[in-house]
CSV table of N, CA and C in Angstrom, one decimal:
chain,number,residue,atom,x,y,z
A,1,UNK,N,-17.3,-26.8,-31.4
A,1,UNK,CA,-16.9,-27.0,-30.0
A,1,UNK,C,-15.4,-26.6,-29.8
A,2,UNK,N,-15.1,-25.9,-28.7
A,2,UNK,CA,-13.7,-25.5,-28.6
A,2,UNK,C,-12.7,-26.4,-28.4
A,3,UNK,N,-11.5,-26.3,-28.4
A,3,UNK,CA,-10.3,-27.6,-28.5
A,3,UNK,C,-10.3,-27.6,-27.4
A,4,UNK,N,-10.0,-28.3,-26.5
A,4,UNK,CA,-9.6,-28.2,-24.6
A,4,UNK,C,-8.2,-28.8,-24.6
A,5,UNK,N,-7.7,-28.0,-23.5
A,5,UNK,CA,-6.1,-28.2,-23.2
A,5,UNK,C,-6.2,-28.0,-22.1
A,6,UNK,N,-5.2,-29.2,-20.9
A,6,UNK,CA,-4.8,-29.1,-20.0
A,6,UNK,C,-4.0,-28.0,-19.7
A,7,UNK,N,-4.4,-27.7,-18.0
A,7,UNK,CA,-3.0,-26.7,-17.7
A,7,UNK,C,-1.6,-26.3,-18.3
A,8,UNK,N,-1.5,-27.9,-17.6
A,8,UNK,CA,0.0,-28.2,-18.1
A,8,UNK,C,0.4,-27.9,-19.3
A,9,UNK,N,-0.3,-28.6,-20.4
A,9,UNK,CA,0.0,-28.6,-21.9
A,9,UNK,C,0.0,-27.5,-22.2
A,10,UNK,N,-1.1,-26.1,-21.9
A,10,UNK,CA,-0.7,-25.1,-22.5
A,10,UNK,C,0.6,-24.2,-21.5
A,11,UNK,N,0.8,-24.4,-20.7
A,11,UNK,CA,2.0,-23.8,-20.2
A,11,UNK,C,2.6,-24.1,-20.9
A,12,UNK,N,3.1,-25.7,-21.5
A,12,UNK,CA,4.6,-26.1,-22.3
A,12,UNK,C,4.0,-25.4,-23.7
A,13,UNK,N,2.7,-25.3,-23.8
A,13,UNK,CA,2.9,-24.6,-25.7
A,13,UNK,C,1.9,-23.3,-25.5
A,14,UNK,N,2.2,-22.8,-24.7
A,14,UNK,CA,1.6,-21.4,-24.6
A,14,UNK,C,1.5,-20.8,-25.9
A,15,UNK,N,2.9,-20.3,-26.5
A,15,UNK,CA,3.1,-19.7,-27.7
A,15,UNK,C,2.5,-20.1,-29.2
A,16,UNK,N,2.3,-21.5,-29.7
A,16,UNK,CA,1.3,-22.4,-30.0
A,16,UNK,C,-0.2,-22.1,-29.7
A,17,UNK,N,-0.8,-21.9,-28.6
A,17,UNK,CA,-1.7,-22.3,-28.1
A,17,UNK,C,-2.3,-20.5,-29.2
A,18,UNK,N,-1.1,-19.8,-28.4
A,18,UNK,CA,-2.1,-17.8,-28.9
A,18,UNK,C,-2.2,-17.7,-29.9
A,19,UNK,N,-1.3,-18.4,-30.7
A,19,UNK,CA,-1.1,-18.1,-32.3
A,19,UNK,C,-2.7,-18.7,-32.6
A,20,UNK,N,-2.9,-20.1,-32.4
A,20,UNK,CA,-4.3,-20.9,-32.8
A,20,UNK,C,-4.9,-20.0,-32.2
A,21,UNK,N,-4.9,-19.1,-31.3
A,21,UNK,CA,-6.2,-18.3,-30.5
A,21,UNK,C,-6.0,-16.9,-31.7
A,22,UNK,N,-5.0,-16.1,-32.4
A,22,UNK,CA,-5.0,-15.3,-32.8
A,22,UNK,C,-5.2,-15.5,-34.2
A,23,UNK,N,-5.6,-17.4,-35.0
A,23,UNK,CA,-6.1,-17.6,-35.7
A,23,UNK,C,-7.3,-17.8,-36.1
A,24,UNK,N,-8.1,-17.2,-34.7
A,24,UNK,CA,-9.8,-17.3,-34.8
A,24,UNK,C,-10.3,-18.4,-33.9
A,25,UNK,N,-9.2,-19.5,-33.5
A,25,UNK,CA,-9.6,-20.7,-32.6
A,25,UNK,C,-10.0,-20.1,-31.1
A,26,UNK,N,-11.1,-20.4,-30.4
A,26,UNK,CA,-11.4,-21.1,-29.2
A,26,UNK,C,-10.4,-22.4,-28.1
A,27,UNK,N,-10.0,-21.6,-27.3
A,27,UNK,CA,-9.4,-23.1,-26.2
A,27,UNK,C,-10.3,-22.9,-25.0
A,28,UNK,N,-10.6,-24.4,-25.1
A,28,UNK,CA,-11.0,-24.4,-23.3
A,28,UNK,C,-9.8,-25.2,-22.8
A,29,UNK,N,-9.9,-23.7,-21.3
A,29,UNK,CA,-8.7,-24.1,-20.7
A,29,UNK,C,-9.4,-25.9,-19.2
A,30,UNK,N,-8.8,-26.7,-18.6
A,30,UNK,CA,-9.2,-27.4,-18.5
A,30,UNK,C,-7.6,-27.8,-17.3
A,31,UNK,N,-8.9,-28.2,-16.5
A,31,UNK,CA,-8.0,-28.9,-14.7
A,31,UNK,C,-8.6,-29.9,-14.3
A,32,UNK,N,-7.5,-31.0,-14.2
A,32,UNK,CA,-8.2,-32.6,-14.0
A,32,UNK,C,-9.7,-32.6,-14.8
A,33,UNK,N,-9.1,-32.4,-16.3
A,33,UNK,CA,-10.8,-32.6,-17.1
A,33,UNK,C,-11.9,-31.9,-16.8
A,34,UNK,N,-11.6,-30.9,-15.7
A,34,UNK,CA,-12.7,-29.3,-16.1
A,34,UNK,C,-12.6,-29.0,-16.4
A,35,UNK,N,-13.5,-28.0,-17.4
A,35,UNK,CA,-13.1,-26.9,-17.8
A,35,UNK,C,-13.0,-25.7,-16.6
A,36,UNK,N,-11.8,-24.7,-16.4
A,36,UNK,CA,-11.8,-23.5,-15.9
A,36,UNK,C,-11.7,-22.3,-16.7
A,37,UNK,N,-11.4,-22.3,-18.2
A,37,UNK,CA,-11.2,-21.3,-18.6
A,37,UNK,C,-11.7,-21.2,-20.3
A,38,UNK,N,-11.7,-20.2,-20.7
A,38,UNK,CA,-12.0,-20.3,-22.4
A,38,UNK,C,-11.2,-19.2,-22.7
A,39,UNK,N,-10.0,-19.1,-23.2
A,39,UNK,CA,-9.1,-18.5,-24.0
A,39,UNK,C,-9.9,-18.0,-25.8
A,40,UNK,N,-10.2,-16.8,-26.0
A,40,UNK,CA,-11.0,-16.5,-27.2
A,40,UNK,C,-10.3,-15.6,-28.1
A,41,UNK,N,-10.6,-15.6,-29.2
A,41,UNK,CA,-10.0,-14.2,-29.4
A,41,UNK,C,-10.6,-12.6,-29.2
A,42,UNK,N,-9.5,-11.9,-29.1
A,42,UNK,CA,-10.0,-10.4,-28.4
A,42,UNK,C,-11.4,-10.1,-30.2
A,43,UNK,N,-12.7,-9.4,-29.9
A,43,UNK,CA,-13.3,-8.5,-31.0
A,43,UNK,C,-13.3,-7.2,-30.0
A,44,UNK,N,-13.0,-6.4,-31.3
A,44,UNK,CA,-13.7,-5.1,-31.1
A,44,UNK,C,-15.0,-5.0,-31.2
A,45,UNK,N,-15.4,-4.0,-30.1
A,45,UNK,CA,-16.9,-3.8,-30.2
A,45,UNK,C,-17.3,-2.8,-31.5
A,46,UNK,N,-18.1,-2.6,-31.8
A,46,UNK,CA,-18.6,-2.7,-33.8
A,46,UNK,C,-18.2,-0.6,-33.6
A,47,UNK,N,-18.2,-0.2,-32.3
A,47,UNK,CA,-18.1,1.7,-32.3
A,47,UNK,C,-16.6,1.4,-32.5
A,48,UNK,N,-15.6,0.2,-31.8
A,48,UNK,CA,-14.3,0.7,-31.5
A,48,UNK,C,-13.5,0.6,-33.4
A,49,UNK,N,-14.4,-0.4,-33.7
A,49,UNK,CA,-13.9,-0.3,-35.1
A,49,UNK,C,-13.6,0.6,-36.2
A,50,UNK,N,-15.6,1.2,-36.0
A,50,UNK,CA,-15.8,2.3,-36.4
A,50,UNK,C,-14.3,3.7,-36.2
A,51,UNK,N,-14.5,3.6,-35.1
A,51,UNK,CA,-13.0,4.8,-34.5
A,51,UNK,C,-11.9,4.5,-35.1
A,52,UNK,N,-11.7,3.1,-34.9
A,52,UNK,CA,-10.0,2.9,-35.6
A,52,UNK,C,-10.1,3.3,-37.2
A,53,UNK,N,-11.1,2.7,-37.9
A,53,UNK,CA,-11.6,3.2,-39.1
A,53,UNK,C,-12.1,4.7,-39.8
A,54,UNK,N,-11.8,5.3,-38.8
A,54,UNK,CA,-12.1,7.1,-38.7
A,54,UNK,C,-13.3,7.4,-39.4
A,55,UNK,N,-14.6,6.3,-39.2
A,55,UNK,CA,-15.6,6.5,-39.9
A,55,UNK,C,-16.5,7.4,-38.6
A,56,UNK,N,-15.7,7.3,-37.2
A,56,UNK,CA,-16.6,8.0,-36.3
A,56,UNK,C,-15.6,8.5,-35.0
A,57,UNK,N,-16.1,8.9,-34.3
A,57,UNK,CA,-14.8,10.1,-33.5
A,57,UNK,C,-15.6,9.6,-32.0
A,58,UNK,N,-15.0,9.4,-31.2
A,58,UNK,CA,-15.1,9.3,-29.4
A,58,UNK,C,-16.0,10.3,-29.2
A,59,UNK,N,-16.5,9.7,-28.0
A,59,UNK,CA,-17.9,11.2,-27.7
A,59,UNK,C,-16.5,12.0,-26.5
A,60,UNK,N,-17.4,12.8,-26.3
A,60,UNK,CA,-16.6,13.8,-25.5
A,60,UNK,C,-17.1,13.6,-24.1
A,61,UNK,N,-16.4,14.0,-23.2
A,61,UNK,CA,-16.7,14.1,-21.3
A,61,UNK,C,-17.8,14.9,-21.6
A,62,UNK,N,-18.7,14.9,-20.3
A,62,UNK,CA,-20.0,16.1,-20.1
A,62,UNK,C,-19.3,16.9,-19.5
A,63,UNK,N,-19.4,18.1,-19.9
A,63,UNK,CA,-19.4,19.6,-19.5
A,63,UNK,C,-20.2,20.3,-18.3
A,64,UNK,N,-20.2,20.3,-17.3
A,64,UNK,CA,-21.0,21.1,-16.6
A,64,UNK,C,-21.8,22.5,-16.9
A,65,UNK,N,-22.8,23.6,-17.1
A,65,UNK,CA,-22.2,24.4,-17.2
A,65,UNK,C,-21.7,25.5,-16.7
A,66,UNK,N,-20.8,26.1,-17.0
A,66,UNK,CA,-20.1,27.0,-16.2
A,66,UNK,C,-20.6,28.2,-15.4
A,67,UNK,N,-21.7,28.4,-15.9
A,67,UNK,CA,-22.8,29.8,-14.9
A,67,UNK,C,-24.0,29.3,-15.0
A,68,UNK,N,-24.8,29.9,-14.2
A,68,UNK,CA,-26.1,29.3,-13.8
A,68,UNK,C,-27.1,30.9,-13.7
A,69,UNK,N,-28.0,30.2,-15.2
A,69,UNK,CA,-29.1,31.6,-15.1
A,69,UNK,C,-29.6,32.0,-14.2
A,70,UNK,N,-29.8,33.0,-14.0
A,70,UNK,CA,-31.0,33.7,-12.6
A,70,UNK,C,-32.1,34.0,-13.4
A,71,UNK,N,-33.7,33.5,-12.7
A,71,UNK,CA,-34.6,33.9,-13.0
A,71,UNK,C,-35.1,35.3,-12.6
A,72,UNK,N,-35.3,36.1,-13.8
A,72,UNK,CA,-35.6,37.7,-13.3
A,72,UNK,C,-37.4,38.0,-13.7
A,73,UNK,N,-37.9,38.0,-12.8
A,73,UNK,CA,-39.2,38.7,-13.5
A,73,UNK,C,-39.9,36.9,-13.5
A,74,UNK,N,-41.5,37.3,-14.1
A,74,UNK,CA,-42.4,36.1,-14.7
A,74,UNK,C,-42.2,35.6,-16.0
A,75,UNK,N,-40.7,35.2,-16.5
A,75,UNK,CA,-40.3,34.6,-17.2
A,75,UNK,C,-41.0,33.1,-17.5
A,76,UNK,N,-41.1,32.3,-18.8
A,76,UNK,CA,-41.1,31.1,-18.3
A,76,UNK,C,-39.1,30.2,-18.5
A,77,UNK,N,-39.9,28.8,-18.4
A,77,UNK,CA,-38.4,28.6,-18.2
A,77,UNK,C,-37.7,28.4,-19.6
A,78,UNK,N,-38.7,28.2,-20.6
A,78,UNK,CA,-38.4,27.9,-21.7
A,78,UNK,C,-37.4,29.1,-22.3
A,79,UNK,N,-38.3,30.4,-21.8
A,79,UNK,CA,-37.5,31.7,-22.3
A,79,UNK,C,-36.2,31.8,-22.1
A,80,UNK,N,-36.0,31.6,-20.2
A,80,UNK,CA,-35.1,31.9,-19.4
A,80,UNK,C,-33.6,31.1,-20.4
A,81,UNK,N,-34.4,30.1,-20.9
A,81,UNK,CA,-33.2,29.1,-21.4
A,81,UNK,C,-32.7,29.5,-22.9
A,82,UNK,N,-33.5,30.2,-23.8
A,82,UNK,CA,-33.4,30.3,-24.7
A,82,UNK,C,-32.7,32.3,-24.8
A,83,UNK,N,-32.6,32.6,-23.6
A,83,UNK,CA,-31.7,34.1,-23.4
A,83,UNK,C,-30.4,33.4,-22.8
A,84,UNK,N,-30.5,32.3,-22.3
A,84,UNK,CA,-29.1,32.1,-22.1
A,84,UNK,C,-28.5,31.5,-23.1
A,85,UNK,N,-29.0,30.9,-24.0
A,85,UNK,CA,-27.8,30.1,-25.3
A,85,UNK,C,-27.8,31.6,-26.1
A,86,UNK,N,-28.7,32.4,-26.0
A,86,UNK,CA,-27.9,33.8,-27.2
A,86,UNK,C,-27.3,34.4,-26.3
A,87,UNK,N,-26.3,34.3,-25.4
A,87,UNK,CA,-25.5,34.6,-24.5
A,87,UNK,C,-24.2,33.9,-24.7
A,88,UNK,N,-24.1,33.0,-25.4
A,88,UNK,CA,-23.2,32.4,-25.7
A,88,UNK,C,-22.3,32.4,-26.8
């Protein structure tokens, strides 16, 4: 179960409060004995780790592409596509 702390209290120990948050701890934040908040610690999602770990690289933007085949003749379209990538 997470520790709960009033407003107040973590405003006076804010600095306190991130360190226990940056030691793996849970806070719920809490107003007149509600909870409003849960203070967690940040994870990386398991790709962003991979990246920082250079075990894997960012995908790239989509590309449009830049010309558009013309169908000539009773081509099919499979052909049409396969004369345009030896075009490249």
């Amino acid at each position: 179960m997470p520790t709960q702390i009033g407003i107040r209290e973590l405003r006076d120990t804010l600095t306190q409060a991130i360190r226990r948050v940056r030691a793996g701890e849970t806070i719920e934040v809490t107003h007149d004995g509600e909870p409003v908040a849960v203070i967690s610690p940040y994870r990386r999602s398991r790709l962003d780790q991979l990246i920082a770990e250079g075990r894997a690289t960012p995908g790239r933007p989509f590309r449009a592409p830049t010309r558009l085949v013309e169908a000539k003749g009773p081509k099919s379209a499979s052909q049409i596509i396969l004369e345009g990538r030896e075009d490249r």
